[in-house]
mmCIF file of C-alpha atoms and ligand atoms in Angstrom:
data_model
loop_
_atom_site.group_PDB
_atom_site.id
_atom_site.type_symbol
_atom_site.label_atom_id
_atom_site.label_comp_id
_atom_site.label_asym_id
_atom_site.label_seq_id
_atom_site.Cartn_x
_atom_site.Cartn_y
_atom_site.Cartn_z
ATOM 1 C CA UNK A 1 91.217 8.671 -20.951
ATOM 2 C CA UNK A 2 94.171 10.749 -20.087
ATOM 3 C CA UNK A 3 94.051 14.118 -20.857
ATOM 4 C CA UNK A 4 96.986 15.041 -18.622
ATOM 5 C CA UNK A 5 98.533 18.458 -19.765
ATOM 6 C CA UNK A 6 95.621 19.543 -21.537
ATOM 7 C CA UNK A 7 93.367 22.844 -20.922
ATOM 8 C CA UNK A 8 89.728 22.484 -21.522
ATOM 9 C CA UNK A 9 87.296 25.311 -21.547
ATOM 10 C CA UNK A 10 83.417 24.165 -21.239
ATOM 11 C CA UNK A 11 80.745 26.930 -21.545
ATOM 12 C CA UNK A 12 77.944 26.468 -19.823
ATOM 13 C CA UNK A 13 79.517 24.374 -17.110
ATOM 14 C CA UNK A 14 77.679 25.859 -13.723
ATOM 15 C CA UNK A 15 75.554 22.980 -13.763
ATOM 16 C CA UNK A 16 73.430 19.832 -15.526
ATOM 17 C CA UNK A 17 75.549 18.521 -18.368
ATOM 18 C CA UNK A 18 78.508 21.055 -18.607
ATOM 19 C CA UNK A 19 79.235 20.770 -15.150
ATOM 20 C CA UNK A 20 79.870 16.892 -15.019
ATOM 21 C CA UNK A 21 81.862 17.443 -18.327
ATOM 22 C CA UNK A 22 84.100 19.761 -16.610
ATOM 23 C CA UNK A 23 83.924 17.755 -13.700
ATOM 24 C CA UNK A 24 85.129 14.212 -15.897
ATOM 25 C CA UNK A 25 87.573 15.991 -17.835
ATOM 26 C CA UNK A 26 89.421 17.175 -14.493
ATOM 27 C CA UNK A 27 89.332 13.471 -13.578
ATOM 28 C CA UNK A 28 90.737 12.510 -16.499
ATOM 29 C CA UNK A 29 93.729 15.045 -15.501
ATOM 30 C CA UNK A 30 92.651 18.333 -18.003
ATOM 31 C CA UNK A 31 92.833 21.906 -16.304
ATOM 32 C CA UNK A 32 89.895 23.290 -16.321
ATOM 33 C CA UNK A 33 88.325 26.659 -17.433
ATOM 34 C CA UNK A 34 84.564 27.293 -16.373
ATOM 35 C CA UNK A 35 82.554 29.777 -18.373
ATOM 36 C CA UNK A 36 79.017 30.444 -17.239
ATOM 37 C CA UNK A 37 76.330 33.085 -16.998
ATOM 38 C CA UNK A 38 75.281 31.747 -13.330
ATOM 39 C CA UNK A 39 77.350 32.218 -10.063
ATOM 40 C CA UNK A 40 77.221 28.831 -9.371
ATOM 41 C CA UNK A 41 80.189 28.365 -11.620
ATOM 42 C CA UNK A 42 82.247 29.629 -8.221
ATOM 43 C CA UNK A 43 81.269 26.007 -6.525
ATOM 44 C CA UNK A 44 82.038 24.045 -9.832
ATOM 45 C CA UNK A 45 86.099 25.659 -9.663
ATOM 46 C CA UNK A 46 86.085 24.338 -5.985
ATOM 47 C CA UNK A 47 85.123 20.687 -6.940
ATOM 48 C CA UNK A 48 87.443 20.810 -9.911
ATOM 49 C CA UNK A 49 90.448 22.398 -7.751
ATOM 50 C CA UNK A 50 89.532 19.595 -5.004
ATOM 51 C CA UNK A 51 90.348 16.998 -7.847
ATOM 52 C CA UNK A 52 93.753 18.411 -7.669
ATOM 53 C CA UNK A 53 93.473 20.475 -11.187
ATOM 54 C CA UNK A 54 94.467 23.644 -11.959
ATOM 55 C CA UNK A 55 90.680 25.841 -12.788
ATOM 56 C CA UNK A 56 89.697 29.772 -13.906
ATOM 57 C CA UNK A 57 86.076 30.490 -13.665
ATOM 58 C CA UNK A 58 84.765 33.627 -16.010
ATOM 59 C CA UNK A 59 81.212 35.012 -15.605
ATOM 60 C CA UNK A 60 80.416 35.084 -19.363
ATOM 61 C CA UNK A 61 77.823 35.199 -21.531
ATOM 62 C CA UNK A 62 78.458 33.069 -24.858
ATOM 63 C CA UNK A 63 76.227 35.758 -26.900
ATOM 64 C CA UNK A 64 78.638 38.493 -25.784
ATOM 65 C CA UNK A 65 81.763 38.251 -28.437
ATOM 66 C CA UNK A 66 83.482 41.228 -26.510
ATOM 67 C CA UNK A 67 83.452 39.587 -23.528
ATOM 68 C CA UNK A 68 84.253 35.949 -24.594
ATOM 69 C CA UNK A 69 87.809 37.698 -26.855
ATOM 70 C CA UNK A 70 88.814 38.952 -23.535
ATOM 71 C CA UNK A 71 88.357 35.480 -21.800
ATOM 72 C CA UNK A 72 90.216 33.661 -24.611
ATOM 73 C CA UNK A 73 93.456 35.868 -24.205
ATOM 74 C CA UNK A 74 93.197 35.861 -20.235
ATOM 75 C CA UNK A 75 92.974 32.058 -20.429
ATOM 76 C CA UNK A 76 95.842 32.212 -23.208
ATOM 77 C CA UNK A 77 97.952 34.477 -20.825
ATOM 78 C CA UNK A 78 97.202 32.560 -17.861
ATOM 79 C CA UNK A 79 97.646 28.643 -18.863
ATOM 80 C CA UNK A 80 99.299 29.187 -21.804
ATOM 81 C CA UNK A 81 96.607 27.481 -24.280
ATOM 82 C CA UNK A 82 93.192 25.862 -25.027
ATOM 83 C CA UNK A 83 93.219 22.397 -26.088
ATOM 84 C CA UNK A 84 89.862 21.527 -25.488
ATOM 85 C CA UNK A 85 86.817 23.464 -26.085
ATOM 86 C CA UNK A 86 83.301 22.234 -25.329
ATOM 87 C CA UNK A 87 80.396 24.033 -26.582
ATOM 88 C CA UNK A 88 77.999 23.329 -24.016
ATOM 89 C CA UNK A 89 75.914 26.517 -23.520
ATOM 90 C CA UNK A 90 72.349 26.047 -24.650
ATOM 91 C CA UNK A 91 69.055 27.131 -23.705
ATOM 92 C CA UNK A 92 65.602 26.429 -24.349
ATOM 93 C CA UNK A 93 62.264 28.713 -24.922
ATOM 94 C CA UNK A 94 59.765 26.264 -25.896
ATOM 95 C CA UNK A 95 56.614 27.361 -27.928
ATOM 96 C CA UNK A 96 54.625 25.821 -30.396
ATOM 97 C CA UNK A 97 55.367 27.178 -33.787
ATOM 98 C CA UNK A 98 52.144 29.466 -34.606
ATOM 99 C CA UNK A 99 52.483 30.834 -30.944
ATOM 100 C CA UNK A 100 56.320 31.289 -30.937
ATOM 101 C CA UNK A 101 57.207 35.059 -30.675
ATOM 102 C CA UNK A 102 59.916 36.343 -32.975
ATOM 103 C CA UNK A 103 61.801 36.989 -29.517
ATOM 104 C CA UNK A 104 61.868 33.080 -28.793
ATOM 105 C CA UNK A 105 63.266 32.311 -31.944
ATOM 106 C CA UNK A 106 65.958 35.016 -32.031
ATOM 107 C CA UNK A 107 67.236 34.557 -28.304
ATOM 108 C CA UNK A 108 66.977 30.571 -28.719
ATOM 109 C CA UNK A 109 68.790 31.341 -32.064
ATOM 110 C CA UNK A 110 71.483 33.642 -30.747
ATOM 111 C CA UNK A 111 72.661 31.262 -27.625
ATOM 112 C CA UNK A 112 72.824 27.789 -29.356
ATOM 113 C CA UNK A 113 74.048 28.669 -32.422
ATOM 114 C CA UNK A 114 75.678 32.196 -32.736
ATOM 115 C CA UNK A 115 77.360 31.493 -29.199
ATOM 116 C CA UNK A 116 79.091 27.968 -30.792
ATOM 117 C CA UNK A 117 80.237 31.300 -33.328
ATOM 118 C CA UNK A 118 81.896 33.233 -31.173
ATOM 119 C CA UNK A 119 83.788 31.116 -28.728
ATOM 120 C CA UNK A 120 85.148 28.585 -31.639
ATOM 121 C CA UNK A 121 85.964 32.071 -33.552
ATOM 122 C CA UNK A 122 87.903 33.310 -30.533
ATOM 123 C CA UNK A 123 89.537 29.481 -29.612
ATOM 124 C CA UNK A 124 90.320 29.145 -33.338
ATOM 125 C CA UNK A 125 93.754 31.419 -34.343
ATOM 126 C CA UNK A 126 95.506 30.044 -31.525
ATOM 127 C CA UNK A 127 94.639 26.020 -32.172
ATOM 128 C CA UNK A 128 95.683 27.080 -35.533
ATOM 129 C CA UNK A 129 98.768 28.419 -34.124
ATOM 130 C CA UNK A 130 99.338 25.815 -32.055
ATOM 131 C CA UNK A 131 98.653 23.154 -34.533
ATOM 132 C CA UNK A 132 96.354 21.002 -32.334
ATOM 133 C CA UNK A 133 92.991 21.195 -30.902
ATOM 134 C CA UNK A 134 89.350 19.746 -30.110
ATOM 135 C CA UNK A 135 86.286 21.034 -30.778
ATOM 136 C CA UNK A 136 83.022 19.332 -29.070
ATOM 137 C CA UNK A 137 79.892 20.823 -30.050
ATOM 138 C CA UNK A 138 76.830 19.728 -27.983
ATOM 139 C CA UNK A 139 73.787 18.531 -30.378
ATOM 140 C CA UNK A 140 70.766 17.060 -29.471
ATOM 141 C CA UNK A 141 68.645 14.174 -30.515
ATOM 142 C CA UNK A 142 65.790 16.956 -31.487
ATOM 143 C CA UNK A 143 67.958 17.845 -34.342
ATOM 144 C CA UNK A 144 67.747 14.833 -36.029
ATOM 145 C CA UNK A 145 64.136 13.550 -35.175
ATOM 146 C CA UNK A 146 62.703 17.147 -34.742
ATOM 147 C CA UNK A 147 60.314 18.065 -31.559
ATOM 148 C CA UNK A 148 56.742 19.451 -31.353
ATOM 149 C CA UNK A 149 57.406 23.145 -29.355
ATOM 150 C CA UNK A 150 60.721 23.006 -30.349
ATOM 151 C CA UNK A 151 61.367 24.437 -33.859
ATOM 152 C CA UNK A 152 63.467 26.790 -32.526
ATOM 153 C CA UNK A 153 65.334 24.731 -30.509
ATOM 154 C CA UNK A 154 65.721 21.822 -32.693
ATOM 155 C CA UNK A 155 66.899 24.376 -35.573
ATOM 156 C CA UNK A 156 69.798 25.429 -33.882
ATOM 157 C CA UNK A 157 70.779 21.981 -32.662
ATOM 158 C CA UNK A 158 70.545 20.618 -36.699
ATOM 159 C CA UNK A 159 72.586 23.882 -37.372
ATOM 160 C CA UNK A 160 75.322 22.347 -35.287
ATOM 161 C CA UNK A 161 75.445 19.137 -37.293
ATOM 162 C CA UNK A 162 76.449 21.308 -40.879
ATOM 163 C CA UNK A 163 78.967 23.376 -38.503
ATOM 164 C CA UNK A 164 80.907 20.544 -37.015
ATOM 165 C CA UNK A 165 80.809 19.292 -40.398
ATOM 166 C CA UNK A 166 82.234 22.047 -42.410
ATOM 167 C CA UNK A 167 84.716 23.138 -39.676
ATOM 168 C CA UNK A 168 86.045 19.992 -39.529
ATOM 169 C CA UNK A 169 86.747 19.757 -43.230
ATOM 170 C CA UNK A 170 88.769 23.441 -42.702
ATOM 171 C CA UNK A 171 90.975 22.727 -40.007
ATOM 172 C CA UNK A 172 91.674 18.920 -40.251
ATOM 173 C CA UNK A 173 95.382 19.581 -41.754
ATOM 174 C CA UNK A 174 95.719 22.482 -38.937
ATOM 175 C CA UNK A 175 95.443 19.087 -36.318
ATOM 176 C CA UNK A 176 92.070 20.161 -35.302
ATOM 177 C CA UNK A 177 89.508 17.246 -34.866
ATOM 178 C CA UNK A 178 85.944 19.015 -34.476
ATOM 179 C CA UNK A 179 83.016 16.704 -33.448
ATOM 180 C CA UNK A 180 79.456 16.821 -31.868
ATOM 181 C CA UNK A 181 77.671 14.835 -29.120
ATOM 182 C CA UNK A 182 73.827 14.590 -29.418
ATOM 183 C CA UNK A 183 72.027 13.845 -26.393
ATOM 184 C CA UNK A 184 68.769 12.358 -25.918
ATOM 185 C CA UNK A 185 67.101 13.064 -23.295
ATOM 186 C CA UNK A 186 69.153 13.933 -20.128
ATOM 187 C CA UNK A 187 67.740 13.876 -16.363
ATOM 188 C CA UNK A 188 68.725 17.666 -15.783
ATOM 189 C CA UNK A 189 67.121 21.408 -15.139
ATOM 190 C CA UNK A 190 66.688 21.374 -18.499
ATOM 191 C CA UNK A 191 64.241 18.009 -18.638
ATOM 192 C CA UNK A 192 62.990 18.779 -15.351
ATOM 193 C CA UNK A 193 61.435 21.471 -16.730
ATOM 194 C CA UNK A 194 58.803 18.660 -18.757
ATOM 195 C CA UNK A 195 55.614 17.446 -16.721
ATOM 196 C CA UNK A 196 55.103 14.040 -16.126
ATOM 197 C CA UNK A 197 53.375 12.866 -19.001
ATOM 198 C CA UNK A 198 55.419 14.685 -21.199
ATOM 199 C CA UNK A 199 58.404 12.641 -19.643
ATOM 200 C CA UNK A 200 56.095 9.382 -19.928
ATOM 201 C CA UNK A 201 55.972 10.160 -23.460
ATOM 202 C CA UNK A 202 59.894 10.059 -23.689
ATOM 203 C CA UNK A 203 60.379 6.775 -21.800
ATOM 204 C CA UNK A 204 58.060 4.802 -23.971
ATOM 205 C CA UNK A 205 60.271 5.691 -27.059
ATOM 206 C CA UNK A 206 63.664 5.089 -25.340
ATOM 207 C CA UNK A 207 64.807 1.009 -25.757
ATOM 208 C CA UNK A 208 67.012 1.020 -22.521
ATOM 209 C CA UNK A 209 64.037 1.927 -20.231
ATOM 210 C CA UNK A 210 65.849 4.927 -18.824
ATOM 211 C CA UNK A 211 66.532 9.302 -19.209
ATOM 212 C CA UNK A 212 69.515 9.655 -19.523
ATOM 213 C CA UNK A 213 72.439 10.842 -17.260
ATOM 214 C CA UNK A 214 74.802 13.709 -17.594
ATOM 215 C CA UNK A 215 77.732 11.106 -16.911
ATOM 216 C CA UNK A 216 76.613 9.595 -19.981
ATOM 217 C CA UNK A 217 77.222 12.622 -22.002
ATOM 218 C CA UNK A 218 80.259 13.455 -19.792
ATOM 219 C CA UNK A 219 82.297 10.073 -21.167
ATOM 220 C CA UNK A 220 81.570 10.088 -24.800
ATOM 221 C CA UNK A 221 82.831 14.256 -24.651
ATOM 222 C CA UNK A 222 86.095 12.570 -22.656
ATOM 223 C CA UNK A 223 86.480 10.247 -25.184
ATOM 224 C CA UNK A 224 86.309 12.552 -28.115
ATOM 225 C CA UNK A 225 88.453 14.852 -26.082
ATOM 226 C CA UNK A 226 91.308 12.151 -26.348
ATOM 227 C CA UNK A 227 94.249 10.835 -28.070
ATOM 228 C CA UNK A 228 92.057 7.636 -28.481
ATOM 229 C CA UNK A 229 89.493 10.107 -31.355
ATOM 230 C CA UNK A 230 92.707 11.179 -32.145
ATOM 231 C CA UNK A 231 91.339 10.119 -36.120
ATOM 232 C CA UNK A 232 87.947 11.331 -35.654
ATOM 233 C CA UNK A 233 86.510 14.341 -37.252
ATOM 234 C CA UNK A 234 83.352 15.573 -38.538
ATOM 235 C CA UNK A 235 81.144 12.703 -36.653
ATOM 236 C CA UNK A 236 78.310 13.039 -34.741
ATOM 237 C CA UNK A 237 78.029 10.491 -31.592
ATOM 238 C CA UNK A 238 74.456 9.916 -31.117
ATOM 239 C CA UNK A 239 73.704 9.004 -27.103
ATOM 240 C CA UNK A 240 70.705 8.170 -26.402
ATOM 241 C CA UNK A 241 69.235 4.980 -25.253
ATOM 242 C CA UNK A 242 68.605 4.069 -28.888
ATOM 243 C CA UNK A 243 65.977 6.377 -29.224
ATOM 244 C CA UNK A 244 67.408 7.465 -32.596
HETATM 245 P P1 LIG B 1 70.978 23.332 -18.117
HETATM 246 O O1 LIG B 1 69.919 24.331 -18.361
HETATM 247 O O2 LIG B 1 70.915 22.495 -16.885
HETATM 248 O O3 LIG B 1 72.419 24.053 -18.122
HETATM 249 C C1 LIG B 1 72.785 24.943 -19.140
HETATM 250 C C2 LIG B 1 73.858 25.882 -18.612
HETATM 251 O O4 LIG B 1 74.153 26.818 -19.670
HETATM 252 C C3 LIG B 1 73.388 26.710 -17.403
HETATM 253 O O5 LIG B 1 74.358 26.669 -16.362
HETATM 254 C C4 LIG B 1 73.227 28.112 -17.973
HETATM 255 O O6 LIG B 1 73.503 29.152 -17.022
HETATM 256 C C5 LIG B 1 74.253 28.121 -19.100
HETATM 257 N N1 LIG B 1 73.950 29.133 -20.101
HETATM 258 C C6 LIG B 1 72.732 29.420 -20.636
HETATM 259 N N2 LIG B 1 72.845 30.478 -21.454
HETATM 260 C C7 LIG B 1 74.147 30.843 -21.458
HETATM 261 C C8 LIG B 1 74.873 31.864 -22.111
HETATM 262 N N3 LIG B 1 74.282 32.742 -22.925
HETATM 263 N N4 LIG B 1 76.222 31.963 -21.874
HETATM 264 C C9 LIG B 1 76.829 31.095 -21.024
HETATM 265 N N5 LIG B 1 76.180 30.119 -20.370
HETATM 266 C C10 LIG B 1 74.861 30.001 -20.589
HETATM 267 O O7 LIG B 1 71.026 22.438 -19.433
HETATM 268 P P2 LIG B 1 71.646 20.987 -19.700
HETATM 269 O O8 LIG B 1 70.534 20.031 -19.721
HETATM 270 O O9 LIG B 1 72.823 20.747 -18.819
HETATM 271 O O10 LIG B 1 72.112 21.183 -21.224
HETATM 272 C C11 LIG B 1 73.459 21.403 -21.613
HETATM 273 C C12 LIG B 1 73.552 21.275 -23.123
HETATM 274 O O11 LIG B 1 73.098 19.978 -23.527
HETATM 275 C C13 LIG B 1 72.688 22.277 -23.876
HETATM 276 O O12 LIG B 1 73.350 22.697 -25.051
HETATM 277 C C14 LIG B 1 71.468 21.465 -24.239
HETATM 278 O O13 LIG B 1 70.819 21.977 -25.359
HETATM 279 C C15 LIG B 1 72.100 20.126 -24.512
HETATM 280 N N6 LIG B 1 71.164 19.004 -24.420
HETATM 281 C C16 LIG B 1 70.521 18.722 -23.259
HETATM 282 C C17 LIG B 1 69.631 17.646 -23.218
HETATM 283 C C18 LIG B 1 68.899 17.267 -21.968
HETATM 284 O O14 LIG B 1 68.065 16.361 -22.066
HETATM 285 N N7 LIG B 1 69.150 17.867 -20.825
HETATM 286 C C19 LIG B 1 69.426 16.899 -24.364
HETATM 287 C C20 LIG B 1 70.093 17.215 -25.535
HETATM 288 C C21 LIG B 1 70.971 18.272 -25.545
#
């Protein structure tokens, strides 16, 4: 994939998956912008810059609109525009349903799905403007086959599916392509996180014998970042294993 001469902002890129996006689009020849809550988002810029790409790195938080306008026109004024946008950010808060407080819901709520809000709200007017643009939104495989523990989590990530869907359908004649990614199950913090029978559980119900790994995710977002998807909208590429 070539994605020379194109700017791509990833959210959540201080580590796991949105960190080897950032780090495969930069191969691929994309500048690179970095938004993260975590300071580790400063070592990410030097591996990028190290790939010879041009990379800003903003301490943001995706729930924060305020501060997420103010990185759009910085990044605007700096590189001149956004082609790319990956909406990576996403957190977990795991509870099973008739012992999940209202707090787990709404915070689980507010990052994975009002956070895809406000940065494609911000990125928006000027792909309009500029007549061109990609939207990636990350899914995940519990939005489709659902998740014991995980009705807040899976909620958001179905949620995705209808707004990749509907977005797409408004800003197809602007030149905008908007599609989602849904991982399965990904060796990262995130999966680390399970014990080891939980993680037995998951192997037994994925065909190619294997978690798997954020490179995996990483190439399907380059490819839908391309001129290759250049006639794909609305889709959702499943990557998995074959698990679903
Ligand atoms: P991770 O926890 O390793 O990394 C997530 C990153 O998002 C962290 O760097 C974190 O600081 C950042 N982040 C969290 N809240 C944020 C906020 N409010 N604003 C900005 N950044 C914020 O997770 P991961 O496994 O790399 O997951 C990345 C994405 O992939 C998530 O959307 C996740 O739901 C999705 N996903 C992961 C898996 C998996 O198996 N790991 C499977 C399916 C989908």
């Amino acid at each position: 994939m070539n994605l020379e001469g194109q700017t791509a902002l990833i959210t959540g890129s201080g580590r796991g998956i949105g960190k080897t996006i950032a780090l495969k689009l930069a191969e691929s020849g994309a500048d690179i912008v970095l938004a993260d809550m975590t300071p580790e988002v400063t070592k990410v810029r030097t591996e990028v810059e190290t790939l010879g790409r041009k990379c800003l790195n903003f301490k943001a938080d995706v729930t924060d609109i305020g501060t997420i306008e103010a990185m759009v026109k910085t990044i605007i004024e700096e590189l001149g525009s956004i082609h790319i946008l990956v909406n990576n950010a996403g957190i977990t808060q795991d509870n099973l349903f008739m012992r999940m407080k209202p707090e787990q819901w709404s915070k689980v709520i507010d990052v994975n799905l009002n956070g895809v809000f406000n940065v494609s709200k911000a990125v928006i007017r000027p792909m309009v403007k500029q007549r061109s643009g990609k939207i990636i939104n990350i899914s995940s495989v519990v939005g489709f086959s659902g998740n014991p523990g995980q009705v807040n989590y899976s909620s958001t990530k179905s949620a995705l599916v209808g707004f990749t869907k509907s977005l797409a359908r408004e800003v197809g004649a602007r030149g905008i392509t908007v599609n989602a990614v849904a991982p399965g199950f990904i060796d990262t913090a995130m999966t680390q996180a399970l014990n080891e029978s939980q993680q037995e559980v998951i192997l037994q119900q994925i065909p190619l014998g294997r978690m798997g790994d954020p490179t995996d995710i990483a190439n399907a977002v380059a490819f839908l970042a391309s001129e290759e998807a250049s006639y794909i909208t609305g889709t959702i590429l499943h990557v998995n294993g074959g698990m679903y």
